[in-house]
Amino acid sequence: MENYLNENFGDVKAKNSSEEALQRWRNLCWVVKNRKRRFRFTANLSKRFEAEAIRRSNQEKLRVAVLVSKAALQFIHCLNLSSDYVVPKEVEEAGFQICADELGSIVEGHDVKKLKIHGEVEGIAEKLSTSINDGITTSEDLLNVRKEIYGINKFNESPPRGFLVFVWEALQDMTLMILGVCALVSLIVGIAMEGWPKGAHDGLGIVASILLVVFVTATSDYKQSLQFKDLDREKKKITVQVTRNAVRQKISIYDLLPGDIVHLFIGDQVPADGLFVSGFSVLINESSLTGESEPVNVNAVNPFLLSGTKVQDGSCKMLVTTVGMRTQWGKLMATLSEGGDDETPLQVKLNGVATIIGKIGLFFAVVTFAVLVQGLCNRKFQEGTHWIWSGDDAREMLEFFAIAVTIVVVAVPEGLPLAVTLSLAFAMKKMMNDKALVRNLAACETMGSSTTICSDKTGTLTTNHMTVVKACVSGETREVGSSESTSSFGSAIPEIAKSILLESIFKNTGGEVVVNEEKKVHILGTPTETALLEFGLLLGGDSYQKREKSKVVKVEPFNSTKKRMGVVIELPNGGLRAHCKGASEIVLAACDKFIDSNGVVAPLDEASTNHLKDTIERFASESLRTLCLAYLELGNEYSDESPIPSQGYTCIGIVGIKDPVRPGVKESVAICRSAGIVVRMVTGDNLTTAKAIARECGILTDDGIAIEGPEFREKSEEELQELIPKIQVMARSSPLDKHTLVRHLRTTFQEVVAVTGDGTNDAPALHEADIGLAMGIAGTEVAKESADVIILDDNFSTIVTVAKWGRSVYINIQKFVQFQLTVNVVALIVNFSSACLTGNAPLTAVQLLWVNMIMDTLGALALATEPPNDDLMKRSPVGRKGNFISNVMWRNILGQSVYQFVVIWYLQTRGKTVFRLEGPDSDLILNTLIFNSFVFCQVMLTHLKLNEPYFNFVSREKAC
């Protein structure tokens, strides 16, 4: 069976499956009782084709818009621009001078002419009654008016389905419909022959069983849908930085309104259509909206920003113009939301199992019906009444037909693929409580098979609460961090060095010091930037004064490839100066001068270089993250169109930043090792720091290898084959290094790889990995969009919890499959063999419906929602090549089937003698005894462990 499943249902991957693979397995599933229920949690391919058509349309629209805007730019200055635009009355009365449709046509159409007519960005801001510097005012009345005129930033979604919808879907089961017809005929014939109420017993019994099955099924499905609704709500908790009432603050993207001033950084998703106000080096990736992979430069000349696109580089302020369903992204998302998520490999496999069992069940049902009818005909022939057919004979034929149909009901295990969804939904809900948000359903089951975790250092293994604790400036190396020690350090270094240091800290930064509504100083930015700015404030620096004194001309933001960031500023007295900071050894290599103990710029000779290198090494050996700060005086001939120079700098100093290892990380790494999961650390820090942290976490062992990214890149394929299994630490790595490592682990060594990431550049590795894990606190929106699971507390211990839940899901589904296949086999064999040998079936239609309810709903609830235990992390991972239905499971299924069949067959053949049953009701009592014995056999079966040859009754009350 495993080979058949892999061949026909194995094309669907945990993520990024092709449309052909998704369509192929659907075509193979033709034995389906209820298509609406079976395929409820699968992707709607037609809606996806619709969304792709919208993307193609967007691509063409934007291409035309760009061409038109370029042509317009050539003539716009030669034209006498005039506008025939008339402000709608209701817009003017609300205090605005431009309507939503006009705003939408400007940005979506890249209409440079209209933008010019309306006074460009400043004019649009004025007409929206907002300030580019202070943002909109936040009085409740004004916000409500703005919402009424321009709409809200939400896209249309399908309304939630009520309980009765699930009841109706449960009633769509074809076999239940046929049984309903049988029940109706049985009622009519029974009442006509035996009167009311005796003649209605059989028919009403079937009806009651059908209704019970329907309502129990609908209740289970409805509760499951509520769980997914809660999870969807959690996925939508996305915040963005805005300026409102002159105060920088975070709000939900769904609260954005036209007129808002939004601050965008690398990795952010543009939350609405808008216009570029100010910023540096902004590159926008529009592939999610148009399919175009080439990034677009956004600046004052091309100021148009579209909702749903992503900031690939740079940072900027944006004026929001259009929100919600008025944007192309809103329309696209409304369509995509109906497309659903990809089905998981386990769901597809179990659909395959259900199809195989369904075909077998259909065959047995037809043969059983034929055998029963033949038995009736033979009996009538022997009695000589074969030409005389009474109402009792018709009722008996009807009962045979009902039994055959019910065999199909029991044999087609619709509950198998749905049990996966139930287990995944249960696990996802519980994982939310454990600080893990699952974005891709398949990640739950895949994480249970993971054999390798490639983890970042910062924020995952460490706390991400950074503080500058040591600094070396002008030859003065001291511990800093407290107000007193930092003040003492500031007094010990020359004033000129201190001034340059503060300028570097406050000008060359991606963070910002702001004053919140309570008039308290608050630092915004990454933990590294926050640590440096705090250090600057403790040194007595004033960020506002430093910013006012000089103007920023050009910014090159930090990225994982360059390992540095730079800025060019215009000095108050004229002239330009570049500041650079980043990886210590990289920035130091770009320096040829330094500030000595007298505050004089001196050549960086060998002795000084060695002293600084020793300082870097000493800081790193203490598990400190080191940064080098440097500056370069530029001539007036420098153009902001040119890149910032990469050589000739003067070293200001070295800072050592402490980022403590998280509590519990060492224990979690040890748990992974006992579970057969290899933990590898991939970081941008230097090798000494990385090794010190890795040893502290228990990742780096005596037989492991620590390597730097540049050295890793130089290895040949043959060398990598030998090297990669031993790599435990990779330092100074680039995003390409991480991607290469993951690709080799997956393809060459067939590992199931989980990867953590928080930045835009981590997206390729997150896509390549079997499970992408994004950091919820430090992670960018691009990283989160690329990930399968978001670790909400950025804690490595949470990743171990996710792995434990993944294993729990896998084991729980195996338990349920073992249970359901055993019940199927026994029910089929008992009724078929009894029909062949005795001419009647011991399990009636009503009884089989009860069994079906136990299997599909109650059994799934009992077995598929078992919480994980610590013993799961003492087993080896399943890996990529493990069989889902293992040999132990086949042993249990076959062994239990034989055992149950022997018990029931013994009761059927010897039951009357053993229990001394006599009289007219003896057959009825015996069949009741057989049914109860059959049910209690299933209760025992729920406790059969997957890896032990005996019964276990620890959780009896749960199964009962």
PDB file of C-alpha atoms in Angstrom, residues 517-624:
ATOM      1  CA  GLU A 517       2.495  60.566  24.466  1.00  0.00           C
ATOM      2  CA  GLU A 518       3.587  60.476  28.121  1.00  0.00           C
ATOM      3  CA  LYS A 519       6.607  62.656  27.201  1.00  0.00           C
ATOM      4  CA  LYS A 520       8.966  59.779  27.946  1.00  0.00           C
ATOM      5  CA  VAL A 521      12.004  58.994  25.793  1.00  0.00           C
ATOM      6  CA  HIS A 522      11.489  55.813  23.798  1.00  0.00           C
ATOM      7  CA  ILE A 523      13.938  54.117  21.418  1.00  0.00           C
ATOM      8  CA  LEU A 524      12.655  52.512  18.223  1.00  0.00           C
ATOM      9  CA  GLY A 525      14.735  50.126  16.151  1.00  0.00           C
ATOM     10  CA  THR A 526      16.477  46.765  16.176  1.00  0.00           C
ATOM     11  CA  PRO A 527      18.045  45.533  19.439  1.00  0.00           C
ATOM     12  CA  THR A 528      21.530  46.381  18.117  1.00  0.00           C
ATOM     13  CA  GLU A 529      20.502  49.927  17.194  1.00  0.00           C
ATOM     14  CA  THR A 530      18.689  50.304  20.518  1.00  0.00           C
ATOM     15  CA  ALA A 531      21.813  49.243  22.446  1.00  0.00           C
ATOM     16  CA  LEU A 532      23.980  51.782  20.598  1.00  0.00           C
ATOM     17  CA  LEU A 533      21.469  54.609  21.018  1.00  0.00           C
ATOM     18  CA  GLU A 534      21.144  53.849  24.743  1.00  0.00           C
ATOM     19  CA  PHE A 535      24.940  53.948  24.959  1.00  0.00           C
ATOM     20  CA  GLY A 536      24.924  57.303  23.162  1.00  0.00           C
ATOM     21  CA  LEU A 537      22.324  58.756  25.515  1.00  0.00           C
ATOM     22  CA  LEU A 538      24.300  57.557  28.552  1.00  0.00           C
ATOM     23  CA  LEU A 539      27.377  59.324  27.098  1.00  0.00           C
ATOM     24  CA  GLY A 540      25.359  62.537  27.230  1.00  0.00           C
ATOM     25  CA  GLY A 541      24.384  62.613  23.569  1.00  0.00           C
ATOM     26  CA  ASP A 542      21.282  64.454  22.397  1.00  0.00           C
ATOM     27  CA  SER A 543      19.810  62.762  19.348  1.00  0.00           C
ATOM     28  CA  TYR A 544      17.695  65.773  18.337  1.00  0.00           C
ATOM     29  CA  GLN A 545      20.631  68.185  18.510  1.00  0.00           C
ATOM     30  CA  LYS A 546      22.825  65.817  16.515  1.00  0.00           C
ATOM     31  CA  ARG A 547      20.135  65.385  13.871  1.00  0.00           C
ATOM     32  CA  GLU A 548      19.496  69.121  13.568  1.00  0.00           C
ATOM     33  CA  LYS A 549      23.176  70.007  13.251  1.00  0.00           C
ATOM     34  CA  SER A 550      23.703  68.031  10.057  1.00  0.00           C
ATOM     35  CA  LYS A 551      21.614  66.846   7.142  1.00  0.00           C
ATOM     36  CA  VAL A 552      21.559  63.255   5.875  1.00  0.00           C
ATOM     37  CA  VAL A 553      22.481  63.097   2.177  1.00  0.00           C
ATOM     38  CA  LYS A 554      22.603  59.355   1.521  1.00  0.00           C
ATOM     39  CA  VAL A 555      21.920  56.137   3.418  1.00  0.00           C
ATOM     40  CA  GLU A 556      23.014  52.583   2.632  1.00  0.00           C
ATOM     41  CA  PRO A 557      21.078  50.364   5.088  1.00  0.00           C
ATOM     42  CA  PHE A 558      22.629  47.334   6.737  1.00  0.00           C
ATOM     43  CA  ASN A 559      22.191  44.010   4.974  1.00  0.00           C
ATOM     44  CA  SER A 560      23.468  40.513   5.599  1.00  0.00           C
ATOM     45  CA  THR A 561      25.696  40.495   2.530  1.00  0.00           C
ATOM     46  CA  LYS A 562      27.753  43.638   3.182  1.00  0.00           C
ATOM     47  CA  LYS A 563      27.709  43.216   6.993  1.00  0.00           C
ATOM     48  CA  ARG A 564      27.838  47.017   7.312  1.00  0.00           C
ATOM     49  CA  MET A 565      25.759  50.142   6.913  1.00  0.00           C
ATOM     50  CA  GLY A 566      26.762  53.644   5.936  1.00  0.00           C
ATOM     51  CA  VAL A 567      25.515  57.219   5.807  1.00  0.00           C
ATOM     52  CA  VAL A 568      26.730  60.458   4.251  1.00  0.00           C
ATOM     53  CA  ILE A 569      25.927  63.703   6.075  1.00  0.00           C
ATOM     54  CA  GLU A 570      26.309  67.352   5.184  1.00  0.00           C
ATOM     55  CA  LEU A 571      28.103  69.194   7.997  1.00  0.00           C
ATOM     56  CA  PRO A 572      26.794  72.555   9.344  1.00  0.00           C
ATOM     57  CA  ASN A 573      29.948  74.374   8.253  1.00  0.00           C
ATOM     58  CA  GLY A 574      29.965  72.743   4.822  1.00  0.00           C
ATOM     59  CA  GLY A 575      31.632  69.590   3.582  1.00  0.00           C
ATOM     60  CA  LEU A 576      30.507  65.981   3.641  1.00  0.00           C
ATOM     61  CA  ARG A 577      31.325  63.159   6.021  1.00  0.00           C
ATOM     62  CA  ALA A 578      30.606  59.416   5.709  1.00  0.00           C
ATOM     63  CA  HIS A 579      30.005  57.191   8.709  1.00  0.00           C
ATOM     64  CA  CYS A 580      30.257  53.414   8.603  1.00  0.00           C
ATOM     65  CA  LYS A 581      29.586  50.679  11.151  1.00  0.00           C
ATOM     66  CA  GLY A 582      29.288  46.919  11.009  1.00  0.00           C
ATOM     67  CA  ALA A 583      31.180  43.659  11.486  1.00  0.00           C
ATOM     68  CA  SER A 584      34.361  44.615  13.309  1.00  0.00           C
ATOM     69  CA  GLU A 585      36.933  42.853  11.157  1.00  0.00           C
ATOM     70  CA  ILE A 586      35.244  44.022   7.928  1.00  0.00           C
ATOM     71  CA  VAL A 587      35.011  47.705   8.907  1.00  0.00           C
ATOM     72  CA  LEU A 588      38.483  47.674  10.505  1.00  0.00           C
ATOM     73  CA  ALA A 589      39.889  46.309   7.229  1.00  0.00           C
ATOM     74  CA  ALA A 590      38.439  49.403   5.511  1.00  0.00           C
ATOM     75  CA  CYS A 591      40.332  51.741   7.905  1.00  0.00           C
ATOM     76  CA  ASP A 592      43.836  53.154   7.466  1.00  0.00           C
ATOM     77  CA  LYS A 593      43.700  55.680  10.345  1.00  0.00           C
ATOM     78  CA  PHE A 594      42.422  55.861  13.918  1.00  0.00           C
ATOM     79  CA  ILE A 595      41.852  58.447  16.657  1.00  0.00           C
ATOM     80  CA  ASP A 596      44.651  58.125  19.207  1.00  0.00           C
ATOM     81  CA  SER A 597      44.587  58.845  22.948  1.00  0.00           C
ATOM     82  CA  ASN A 598      45.203  62.550  22.293  1.00  0.00           C
ATOM     83  CA  GLY A 599      42.239  62.844  19.935  1.00  0.00           C
ATOM     84  CA  VAL A 600      44.541  63.123  16.932  1.00  0.00           C
ATOM     85  CA  VAL A 601      43.945  61.192  13.719  1.00  0.00           C
ATOM     86  CA  ALA A 602      46.974  58.940  13.286  1.00  0.00           C
ATOM     87  CA  PRO A 603      47.974  56.297  10.713  1.00  0.00           C
ATOM     88  CA  LEU A 604      46.800  52.801  11.597  1.00  0.00           C
ATOM     89  CA  ASP A 605      50.166  51.053  11.923  1.00  0.00           C
ATOM     90  CA  GLU A 606      50.757  47.376  12.617  1.00  0.00           C
ATOM     91  CA  ALA A 607      50.901  47.788  16.395  1.00  0.00           C
ATOM     92  CA  SER A 608      47.610  49.725  16.494  1.00  0.00           C
ATOM     93  CA  THR A 609      45.942  47.254  14.153  1.00  0.00           C
ATOM     94  CA  ASN A 610      47.050  44.319  16.283  1.00  0.00           C
ATOM     95  CA  HIS A 611      45.811  46.078  19.428  1.00  0.00           C
ATOM     96  CA  LEU A 612      42.352  46.589  17.879  1.00  0.00           C
ATOM     97  CA  LYS A 613      42.258  43.022  16.547  1.00  0.00           C
ATOM     98  CA  ASP A 614      43.212  41.686  19.978  1.00  0.00           C
ATOM     99  CA  THR A 615      40.444  43.807  21.495  1.00  0.00           C
ATOM    100  CA  ILE A 616      37.926  42.367  19.028  1.00  0.00           C
ATOM    101  CA  GLU A 617      39.092  38.824  19.808  1.00  0.00           C
ATOM    102  CA  ARG A 618      38.971  39.445  23.572  1.00  0.00           C
ATOM    103  CA  PHE A 619      35.458  40.877  23.402  1.00  0.00           C
ATOM    104  CA  ALA A 620      34.309  37.996  21.180  1.00  0.00           C
ATOM    105  CA  SER A 621      35.782  35.337  23.479  1.00  0.00           C
ATOM    106  CA  GLU A 622      33.553  36.791  26.223  1.00  0.00           C
ATOM    107  CA  SER A 623      30.504  36.065  23.989  1.00  0.00           C
ATOM    108  CA  LEU A 624      30.167  39.750  23.092  1.00  0.00           C
TER     109      LEU A 624
END
